[in-house]
Amino acid sequence: MGNCHTVGPNEALVVSGGCCGSDYKQYVFGGWAWAWWCISDTQRLSLEVMTILCRCENIETSEGVPLFVTGVAQVKIMTEKELLAVACEQFLGKNVQDIKNVVLQTLEGHLRSILGTLTVEQIYQDRDQFAKLVREVAAPDVGRMGIEILSFTIKDVYDKVDYLSSLGKTQTAVVQRDADIGVAEAERDAGIREAECKKEMLDVKFMADTKIADSKRAFELQKSAFSEEVNIKTAEAQLAYELQGAREQQKIRQEEVEIEVVQRKKQIAVEAQEILRTDKELIATVRRPAEAEAHRIQQIAEGEKVKQVLLAQAEAEKIRKIGEAEAAVIEAMGKAEAERMKLKAEAYQKYGDAAKMALVLEALPQIAAKIAAPLTKVDEIVVLSGDNSKVTSEVNRLLAELPASVHALTGVDLSKIPLIKKATGAQV
């Protein structure tokens, strides 16, 4: 008889042995297997991940700088049948720590050999590449043991000769310099960006203010339009109200007028009746007596008219007779005057210049009277002169100028009269 053995996925079960000296081996993980009593052997091998800490101390690099390197590897036994069989051949019956020691020795050997081919800078600055190189170099060896390297990382790298610290200082200075430059450039870019942001902010603010102003203007315009529409509607309503009121007042006034017309018609009818009554009364009391009186006065006026006509005819005949008599008298006087003027003209013609001179001499007193007429209104004339002979000389001068004045007016030369010639000659 035998037993049924089960195993989890984290372990491998190896069943070996059998009837008649069989060397058949069965590898099971995450399942079950049958094992005979006494003739079959069962062993277990852990498939869990094993963490191995690799330490290489004072290992010189390609430049001769001693380094201390610590790496961490994650390994496990592979589950492929051939590789699992290899791992079972090598590690079956050993505990986990023994397996770790075997793998550790292999990894440390490869790590030392790789450190001797690299510089400190390559190891320190590119740890991932260093770890990848170690994993690639060690994987074939541990793979031939049926073990798979899941991961290998460099945990720590340091030295005791301050090479890394010096390298770090240089790098730190470079980094610090680059950092300062980066900070300056960042501040510059930040300032530029800040200025651009401020400009964009101001542009946005201006655009917003413009939109707000446009909105306010549109609001005010719309408000004005609404107010205007409301005012128009209010005015139309008020006008309609007033118009309706006017229509109602017109209807009321029309009714009142109709009432007044009716009242006036009735009043007119009453007044017409009153007029008829008054007319009849006037006919009876005034017109008939007035007509009689008018007829009497007409008869008297016609008589007076005839009388006045007759008197006017008599007066006109009288005036005509008087006019004819006066005309005859005037005609006779005109004829006598004409005869006189004719005789006078004949006499003037006969005597010539002597007659003209006589006529002028007759007219001189009248001319002197007309000239001296304004002096008749003067009460007293005072001649201011200290010499009596001066007054006499002025009078004589006036007399001497008289013939020239008369000659200029009438064309008659008075200087030919002996008396005047004598008087003017004495003055000369």
Short mmCIF file of C-alpha atoms in Angstrom, two decimals:
data_model
loop_
_atom_site.label_atom_id
_atom_site.label_comp_id
_atom_site.label_asym_id
_atom_site.label_seq_id
_atom_site.Cartn_x
_atom_site.Cartn_y
_atom_site.Cartn_z
CA MET A 1 0.00 0.00 0.00
CA GLY A 2 1.03 3.62 -0.06
CA ASN A 3 0.07 7.21 0.72
CA CYS A 4 -1.27 10.13 -1.30
CA HIS A 5 0.90 13.22 -0.80
CA THR A 6 -0.22 16.79 -1.61
CA VAL A 7 1.92 19.85 -2.07
CA GLY A 8 1.23 23.64 -2.39
CA PRO A 9 2.38 25.94 -5.17
CA ASN A 10 5.32 27.18 -3.06
CA GLU A 11 6.91 23.72 -2.77
CA ALA A 12 8.06 20.95 -5.07
CA LEU A 13 7.46 17.29 -4.19
CA VAL A 14 9.92 14.71 -5.49
CA VAL A 15 8.86 11.04 -5.45
CA SER A 16 11.61 8.60 -6.26
CA GLY A 17 12.00 4.79 -6.12
CA GLY A 18 9.55 2.05 -6.99
CA CYS A 19 9.02 -1.61 -7.65
CA CYS A 20 11.76 -3.81 -9.04
CA GLY A 21 14.45 -1.14 -8.45
CA SER A 22 12.89 1.50 -10.72
CA ASP A 23 14.76 4.86 -10.93
CA TYR A 24 11.68 6.84 -12.02
CA LYS A 25 11.41 10.29 -10.39
CA GLN A 26 8.21 12.34 -10.21
CA TYR A 27 8.30 16.14 -9.70
CA VAL A 28 5.06 17.74 -8.51
CA PHE A 29 4.26 21.27 -7.32
CA GLY A 30 0.82 22.61 -6.51
CA GLY A 31 -0.74 19.11 -6.79
CA TRP A 32 -0.56 15.49 -5.43
CA ALA A 33 1.39 12.31 -5.95
CA TRP A 34 1.16 8.63 -4.85
CA ALA A 35 4.06 7.05 -2.96
CA TRP A 36 4.41 3.39 -2.04
CA TRP A 37 5.33 2.37 1.40
CA CYS A 38 8.88 1.27 1.94
CA ILE A 39 9.86 1.31 -1.71
CA SER A 40 9.22 5.00 -2.54
CA ASP A 41 10.93 8.11 -1.13
CA THR A 42 9.34 11.61 -0.92
CA GLN A 43 11.28 14.84 -0.47
CA ARG A 44 10.25 18.50 -0.59
CA LEU A 45 12.06 21.58 -2.00
CA SER A 46 10.97 25.16 -1.34
CA LEU A 47 10.03 27.26 -4.35
CA GLU A 48 9.73 30.56 -2.43
CA VAL A 49 11.72 33.69 -3.33
CA MET A 50 15.02 33.97 -1.52
CA THR A 51 16.59 37.38 -0.72
CA ILE A 52 20.36 37.43 -0.82
CA LEU A 53 22.45 40.33 0.47
CA CYS A 54 25.78 40.60 -1.39
CA ARG A 55 28.63 42.52 0.24
CA CYS A 56 31.94 43.28 -1.49
CA GLU A 57 34.38 45.15 0.71
CA ASN A 58 37.51 47.00 -0.31
CA ILE A 59 37.30 45.90 -3.97
CA GLU A 60 39.46 47.96 -6.29
CA THR A 61 37.96 49.35 -9.46
CA SER A 62 39.68 49.71 -12.83
CA GLU A 63 41.25 52.93 -11.50
CA GLY A 64 42.47 51.26 -8.29
CA VAL A 65 39.98 52.98 -6.00
CA PRO A 66 38.83 50.61 -3.21
CA LEU A 67 35.01 50.51 -2.90
CA PHE A 68 32.49 48.93 -0.60
CA VAL A 69 29.45 47.74 -2.56
CA THR A 70 26.25 46.20 -1.22
CA GLY A 71 23.73 44.53 -3.54
CA VAL A 72 20.39 42.80 -3.02
CA ALA A 73 19.33 39.84 -5.22
CA GLN A 74 15.94 38.12 -5.38
CA VAL A 75 16.24 34.47 -6.60
CA LYS A 76 14.04 31.37 -6.72
CA ILE A 77 14.17 27.80 -8.02
CA MET A 78 12.70 27.52 -11.49
CA THR A 79 9.65 25.27 -12.04
CA GLU A 80 10.42 23.98 -15.55
CA LYS A 81 10.75 20.20 -15.33
CA GLU A 82 14.32 19.93 -16.61
CA LEU A 83 15.56 22.93 -14.53
CA LEU A 84 13.60 21.75 -11.48
CA ALA A 85 15.29 18.34 -11.87
CA VAL A 86 18.70 20.07 -11.98
CA ALA A 87 17.90 22.10 -8.86
CA CYS A 88 16.69 18.98 -7.06
CA GLU A 89 19.89 17.17 -7.91
CA GLN A 90 21.96 20.00 -6.45
CA PHE A 91 19.90 21.29 -3.52
CA LEU A 92 17.58 18.45 -2.47
CA GLY A 93 18.12 17.71 1.18
CA LYS A 94 19.63 21.16 1.89
CA ASN A 95 17.88 23.90 3.79
CA VAL A 96 17.21 27.40 2.41
CA GLN A 97 20.22 28.95 4.07
CA ASP A 98 22.56 26.48 2.36
CA ILE A 99 21.01 27.32 -0.99
CA LYS A 100 21.45 31.06 -0.26
CA ASN A 101 25.12 30.57 0.59
CA VAL A 102 25.77 28.79 -2.70
CA VAL A 103 24.05 31.50 -4.73
CA LEU A 104 25.71 34.24 -2.63
CA GLN A 105 29.18 32.95 -3.37
CA THR A 106 28.38 32.92 -7.11
CA LEU A 107 26.93 36.45 -7.12
CA GLU A 108 29.75 37.94 -5.05
CA GLY A 109 32.34 36.42 -7.38
CA HIS A 110 30.71 37.97 -10.44
CA LEU A 111 30.23 41.26 -8.61
CA ARG A 112 33.95 41.46 -7.74
CA SER A 113 34.97 40.68 -11.28
CA ILE A 114 32.67 43.33 -12.73
CA LEU A 115 33.84 45.97 -10.21
CA GLY A 116 37.40 45.50 -11.41
CA THR A 117 36.38 46.45 -14.97
CA LEU A 118 34.43 49.65 -14.23
CA THR A 119 35.35 53.13 -13.02
CA VAL A 120 33.95 54.69 -9.88
CA GLU A 121 31.92 57.13 -11.94
CA GLN A 122 30.34 54.34 -13.96
CA ILE A 123 29.47 52.41 -10.83
CA TYR A 124 28.20 55.37 -8.82
CA GLN A 125 26.41 57.36 -11.51
CA ASP A 126 24.73 54.45 -13.36
CA ARG A 127 23.78 51.89 -10.76
CA ASP A 128 21.00 50.43 -12.85
CA GLN A 129 23.36 49.63 -15.68
CA PHE A 130 25.86 48.15 -13.20
CA ALA A 131 23.19 45.94 -11.63
CA LYS A 132 21.93 44.89 -15.06
CA LEU A 133 25.47 43.91 -16.04
CA VAL A 134 25.88 41.81 -12.87
CA ARG A 135 22.55 40.09 -13.48
CA GLU A 136 23.40 39.32 -17.11
CA VAL A 137 26.84 37.90 -16.20
CA ALA A 138 25.68 35.81 -13.21
CA ALA A 139 22.39 34.55 -14.71
CA PRO A 140 23.94 31.71 -16.80
CA ASP A 141 25.88 30.31 -13.86
CA VAL A 142 23.01 30.31 -11.39
CA GLY A 143 20.72 29.14 -14.18
CA ARG A 144 22.76 25.95 -14.53
CA MET A 145 21.87 25.38 -10.87
CA GLY A 146 18.15 25.62 -11.70
CA ILE A 147 17.89 29.03 -10.02
CA GLU A 148 16.47 32.17 -11.61
CA ILE A 149 17.60 35.72 -10.72
CA LEU A 150 14.42 37.72 -10.45
CA SER A 151 16.12 41.05 -9.65
CA PHE A 152 19.46 42.48 -8.61
CA THR A 153 19.90 46.04 -7.34
CA ILE A 154 22.80 48.02 -5.89
CA LYS A 155 21.87 49.05 -2.39
CA ASP A 156 24.93 51.03 -1.36
CA VAL A 157 28.30 52.18 -2.74
CA TYR A 158 30.85 53.95 -0.58
CA ASP A 159 34.60 54.19 0.08
CA LYS A 160 36.94 55.09 2.93
CA VAL A 161 39.37 57.29 0.99
CA ASP A 162 36.81 60.17 0.40
CA TYR A 163 36.92 59.63 -3.35
CA LEU A 164 33.17 59.62 -3.69
CA SER A 165 32.81 62.60 -1.36
CA SER A 166 35.35 64.55 -3.43
CA LEU A 167 33.57 63.50 -6.56
CA GLY A 168 30.36 64.53 -4.88
CA LYS A 169 31.78 67.91 -3.96
CA THR A 170 32.78 68.56 -7.55
CA GLN A 171 29.45 67.35 -8.73
CA THR A 172 27.78 69.30 -5.99
CA ALA A 173 29.59 72.45 -7.10
CA VAL A 174 28.58 71.78 -10.67
CA VAL A 175 25.07 71.02 -9.60
CA GLN A 176 25.05 74.10 -7.36
CA ARG A 177 26.29 76.18 -10.26
CA ASP A 178 23.74 74.68 -12.57
CA ALA A 179 21.16 75.16 -9.84
CA ASP A 180 22.08 78.83 -9.47
CA ILE A 181 21.97 79.26 -13.22
CA GLY A 182 18.72 77.37 -13.30
CA VAL A 183 17.34 79.53 -10.49
CA ALA A 184 18.44 82.69 -12.29
CA GLU A 185 17.00 81.45 -15.55
CA ALA A 186 13.89 80.32 -13.73
CA GLU A 187 13.58 83.71 -12.05
CA ARG A 188 14.16 85.38 -15.40
CA ASP A 189 11.61 83.13 -17.05
CA ALA A 190 9.34 83.63 -14.07
CA GLY A 191 9.72 87.42 -14.40
CA ILE A 192 9.08 87.23 -18.12
CA ARG A 193 6.18 84.90 -17.56
CA GLU A 194 4.91 87.08 -14.74
CA ALA A 195 5.10 90.13 -17.03
CA GLU A 196 3.35 88.16 -19.76
CA CYS A 197 0.75 87.01 -17.26
CA LYS A 198 0.28 90.57 -16.03
CA LYS A 199 -0.04 91.72 -19.63
CA GLU A 200 -2.52 88.95 -20.33
CA MET A 201 -4.30 89.83 -17.09
CA LEU A 202 -4.43 93.50 -18.07
CA ASP A 203 -5.58 92.54 -21.56
CA VAL A 204 -8.25 90.31 -20.09
CA LYS A 205 -9.13 93.04 -17.58
CA PHE A 206 -9.34 95.63 -20.32
CA MET A 207 -11.40 93.27 -22.44
CA ALA A 208 -13.60 92.56 -19.43
CA ASP A 209 -13.90 96.28 -18.67
CA THR A 210 -14.69 96.91 -22.32
CA LYS A 211 -17.31 94.18 -22.27
CA ILE A 212 -18.69 95.54 -19.01
CA ALA A 213 -18.79 99.05 -20.49
CA ASP A 214 -20.43 97.65 -23.62
CA SER A 215 -22.88 95.74 -21.48
CA LYS A 216 -23.61 98.85 -19.40
CA ARG A 217 -24.02 100.90 -22.57
CA ALA A 218 -26.29 98.24 -24.08
CA PHE A 219 -28.18 98.08 -20.78
CA GLU A 220 -28.58 101.86 -20.68
CA LEU A 221 -29.64 101.91 -24.34
CA GLN A 222 -32.08 99.09 -23.73
CA LYS A 223 -33.27 100.81 -20.58
CA SER A 224 -33.72 104.06 -22.50
CA ALA A 225 -35.55 102.18 -25.24
CA PHE A 226 -37.78 100.54 -22.64
CA SER A 227 -38.32 103.88 -20.89
CA GLU A 228 -39.12 105.49 -24.22
CA GLU A 229 -41.54 102.69 -25.06
CA VAL A 230 -43.12 102.96 -21.62
CA ASN A 231 -43.39 106.74 -21.99
CA ILE A 232 -44.91 106.32 -25.44
CA LYS A 233 -47.41 103.77 -24.14
CA THR A 234 -48.15 105.99 -21.13
CA ALA A 235 -48.58 109.02 -23.38
CA GLU A 236 -50.79 107.00 -25.72
CA ALA A 237 -52.83 105.76 -22.78
CA GLN A 238 -53.06 109.28 -21.36
CA LEU A 239 -53.96 110.65 -24.78
CA ALA A 240 -56.53 107.90 -25.28
CA TYR A 241 -57.91 108.67 -21.82
CA GLU A 242 -58.07 112.38 -22.55
CA LEU A 243 -59.54 111.68 -26.01
CA GLN A 244 -62.16 109.42 -24.51
CA GLY A 245 -62.85 112.05 -21.86
CA ALA A 246 -63.15 114.67 -24.59
CA ARG A 247 -65.52 112.40 -26.48
CA GLU A 248 -67.60 111.92 -23.36
CA GLN A 249 -67.53 115.68 -22.72
CA GLN A 250 -68.52 116.21 -26.35
CA LYS A 251 -71.41 113.82 -25.97
CA ILE A 252 -72.47 115.55 -22.75
CA ARG A 253 -72.09 118.95 -24.43
CA GLN A 254 -74.04 117.67 -27.42
CA GLU A 255 -76.80 116.51 -25.12
CA GLU A 256 -76.71 119.85 -23.33
CA VAL A 257 -76.82 121.68 -26.68
CA GLU A 258 -79.72 119.54 -27.77
CA ILE A 259 -81.42 120.36 -24.49
CA GLU A 260 -80.60 124.05 -24.99
CA VAL A 261 -81.89 123.84 -28.58
CA VAL A 262 -85.12 122.33 -27.38
CA GLN A 263 -85.37 124.96 -24.67
CA ARG A 264 -84.45 127.66 -27.19
CA LYS A 265 -87.03 126.39 -29.65
CA LYS A 266 -89.65 126.47 -26.96
CA GLN A 267 -88.47 129.92 -25.89
CA ILE A 268 -88.51 131.07 -29.54
CA ALA A 269 -92.02 129.74 -29.93
CA VAL A 270 -93.03 131.59 -26.78
CA GLU A 271 -91.24 134.73 -27.94
CA ALA A 272 -92.85 134.41 -31.39
CA GLN A 273 -96.23 134.28 -29.77
CA GLU A 274 -95.20 137.21 -27.60
CA ILE A 275 -94.00 139.09 -30.70
CA LEU A 276 -97.27 138.43 -32.47
CA ARG A 277 -99.12 139.65 -29.45
CA THR A 278 -96.86 142.69 -29.11
CA ASP A 279 -97.11 143.36 -32.87
CA LYS A 280 -100.83 143.30 -32.74
CA GLU A 281 -100.73 145.48 -29.67
CA LEU A 282 -98.34 147.93 -31.42
CA ILE A 283 -100.52 147.95 -34.50
CA ALA A 284 -103.47 148.77 -32.39
CA THR A 285 -101.82 151.26 -30.05
CA VAL A 286 -98.89 152.77 -32.05
CA ARG A 287 -98.83 151.90 -35.72
CA ARG A 288 -102.30 153.01 -36.61
CA PRO A 289 -101.94 156.36 -34.81
CA ALA A 290 -98.41 156.73 -36.19
CA GLU A 291 -99.58 156.10 -39.71
CA ALA A 292 -102.25 158.70 -39.30
CA GLU A 293 -99.72 161.16 -37.86
CA ALA A 294 -97.22 160.30 -40.60
CA HIS A 295 -99.84 160.92 -43.26
CA ARG A 296 -100.62 164.25 -41.65
CA ILE A 297 -96.94 165.19 -41.43
CA GLN A 298 -96.40 164.07 -45.05
CA GLN A 299 -99.14 166.32 -46.22
CA ILE A 300 -97.67 169.21 -44.23
CA ALA A 301 -94.15 168.43 -45.56
CA GLU A 302 -95.36 168.33 -49.13
CA GLY A 303 -96.97 171.70 -48.66
CA GLU A 304 -93.83 173.09 -47.07
CA LYS A 305 -91.80 171.57 -49.90
CA VAL A 306 -93.86 173.32 -52.54
CA LYS A 307 -93.50 176.53 -50.57
CA GLN A 308 -89.70 176.18 -50.33
CA VAL A 309 -89.43 175.34 -54.03
CA LEU A 310 -91.34 178.42 -54.98
CA LEU A 311 -89.25 180.59 -52.63
CA ALA A 312 -86.02 179.08 -54.04
CA GLN A 313 -87.12 179.74 -57.57
CA ALA A 314 -87.90 183.33 -56.70
CA GLU A 315 -84.54 183.76 -54.94
CA ALA A 316 -82.68 182.20 -57.87
CA GLU A 317 -84.40 184.52 -60.30
CA LYS A 318 -83.44 187.44 -58.05
CA ILE A 319 -79.79 186.36 -57.92
CA ARG A 320 -79.72 185.84 -61.69
CA LYS A 321 -81.04 189.32 -62.29
CA ILE A 322 -78.49 190.83 -59.84
CA GLY A 323 -75.68 188.83 -61.49
CA GLU A 324 -76.62 190.00 -64.92
CA ALA A 325 -76.59 193.60 -63.68
CA GLU A 326 -73.19 193.21 -61.99
CA ALA A 327 -71.77 191.49 -65.05
CA ALA A 328 -72.91 194.40 -67.20
CA VAL A 329 -71.27 196.83 -64.77
CA ILE A 330 -68.01 194.82 -64.71
CA GLU A 331 -68.05 194.57 -68.49
CA ALA A 332 -68.45 198.31 -68.79
CA MET A 333 -65.66 198.94 -66.23
CA GLY A 334 -63.40 196.44 -68.04
CA LYS A 335 -63.99 198.09 -71.30
CA ALA A 336 -63.22 201.49 -69.73
CA GLU A 337 -60.05 200.12 -68.10
CA ALA A 338 -59.00 198.51 -71.32
CA GLU A 339 -59.55 201.73 -73.13
CA ARG A 340 -57.55 203.50 -70.46
CA MET A 341 -54.72 201.02 -70.72
CA LYS A 342 -54.80 201.27 -74.46
CA LEU A 343 -54.54 205.02 -74.30
CA LYS A 344 -51.82 204.73 -71.68
CA ALA A 345 -49.91 202.28 -73.88
CA GLU A 346 -50.22 204.57 -76.81
CA ALA A 347 -48.98 207.39 -74.66
CA TYR A 348 -46.06 205.28 -73.41
CA GLN A 349 -45.25 204.35 -76.92
CA LYS A 350 -45.43 207.91 -77.99
CA TYR A 351 -43.27 209.27 -75.21
CA GLY A 352 -40.93 206.25 -74.99
CA ASP A 353 -38.40 206.21 -72.14
CA ALA A 354 -39.91 209.26 -70.46
CA ALA A 355 -43.17 207.42 -69.99
CA LYS A 356 -41.40 204.36 -68.59
CA MET A 357 -39.43 206.56 -66.24
CA ALA A 358 -42.59 208.26 -65.10
CA LEU A 359 -44.16 204.88 -64.46
CA VAL A 360 -41.13 203.78 -62.41
CA LEU A 361 -41.15 207.00 -60.45
CA GLU A 362 -44.81 206.47 -59.66
CA ALA A 363 -44.03 202.94 -58.44
CA LEU A 364 -41.00 203.87 -56.34
CA PRO A 365 -43.00 205.15 -53.37
CA GLN A 366 -44.97 201.90 -53.34
CA ILE A 367 -41.73 199.82 -53.53
CA ALA A 368 -40.17 201.89 -50.76
CA ALA A 369 -43.29 201.39 -48.67
CA LYS A 370 -43.12 197.60 -49.14
CA ILE A 371 -39.42 197.56 -48.28
CA ALA A 372 -39.86 199.77 -45.21
CA ALA A 373 -42.96 197.91 -44.01
CA PRO A 374 -40.95 195.78 -41.47
CA LEU A 375 -39.43 199.02 -40.06
CA THR A 376 -42.89 200.28 -39.07
CA LYS A 377 -42.83 197.74 -36.25
CA VAL A 378 -39.60 199.24 -34.84
CA ASP A 379 -40.16 201.84 -32.10
CA GLU A 380 -36.79 203.52 -32.34
CA ILE A 381 -33.66 203.39 -34.51
CA VAL A 382 -30.38 204.50 -32.96
CA VAL A 383 -27.40 205.17 -35.24
CA LEU A 384 -24.12 204.71 -33.38
CA SER A 385 -21.59 207.06 -34.87
CA GLY A 386 -19.33 209.63 -33.35
CA ASP A 387 -19.41 211.78 -36.46
CA ASN A 388 -22.60 213.41 -37.91
CA SER A 389 -20.99 213.65 -41.32
CA LYS A 390 -20.69 209.83 -41.32
CA VAL A 391 -24.50 209.38 -41.18
CA THR A 392 -24.91 211.89 -43.99
CA SER A 393 -22.35 210.10 -46.09
CA GLU A 394 -24.14 206.73 -45.55
CA VAL A 395 -27.46 208.26 -46.69
CA ASN A 396 -25.82 209.77 -49.74
CA ARG A 397 -24.20 206.40 -50.51
CA LEU A 398 -27.58 204.70 -50.41
CA LEU A 399 -29.03 207.32 -52.74
CA ALA A 400 -26.11 206.86 -55.09
CA GLU A 401 -26.70 203.08 -55.22
CA LEU A 402 -30.47 203.49 -55.88
CA PRO A 403 -30.26 204.13 -59.69
CA ALA A 404 -28.14 201.01 -60.18
CA SER A 405 -30.60 198.87 -58.20
CA VAL A 406 -33.60 200.26 -60.14
CA HIS A 407 -31.79 199.75 -63.44
CA ALA A 408 -31.06 196.12 -62.45
CA LEU A 409 -34.74 195.52 -61.59
CA THR A 410 -36.57 197.50 -64.34
CA GLY A 411 -33.97 198.29 -66.94
CA VAL A 412 -34.71 202.10 -66.52
CA ASP A 413 -31.65 204.28 -65.98
CA LEU A 414 -32.57 206.89 -63.33
CA SER A 415 -29.15 208.44 -63.56
CA LYS A 416 -30.31 210.29 -66.70
CA ILE A 417 -32.79 212.34 -64.65
CA PRO A 418 -31.05 215.67 -64.06
CA LEU A 419 -31.99 215.97 -60.40
CA ILE A 420 -30.81 212.45 -59.57
CA LYS A 421 -27.75 212.85 -61.77
CA LYS A 422 -26.92 216.03 -59.92
CA ALA A 423 -27.35 214.34 -56.54
CA THR A 424 -25.24 211.29 -57.42
CA GLY A 425 -22.63 213.45 -59.15
CA ALA A 426 -22.22 215.53 -56.00
CA GLN A 427 -21.53 212.34 -54.08
CA VAL A 428 -19.00 211.19 -56.59
#
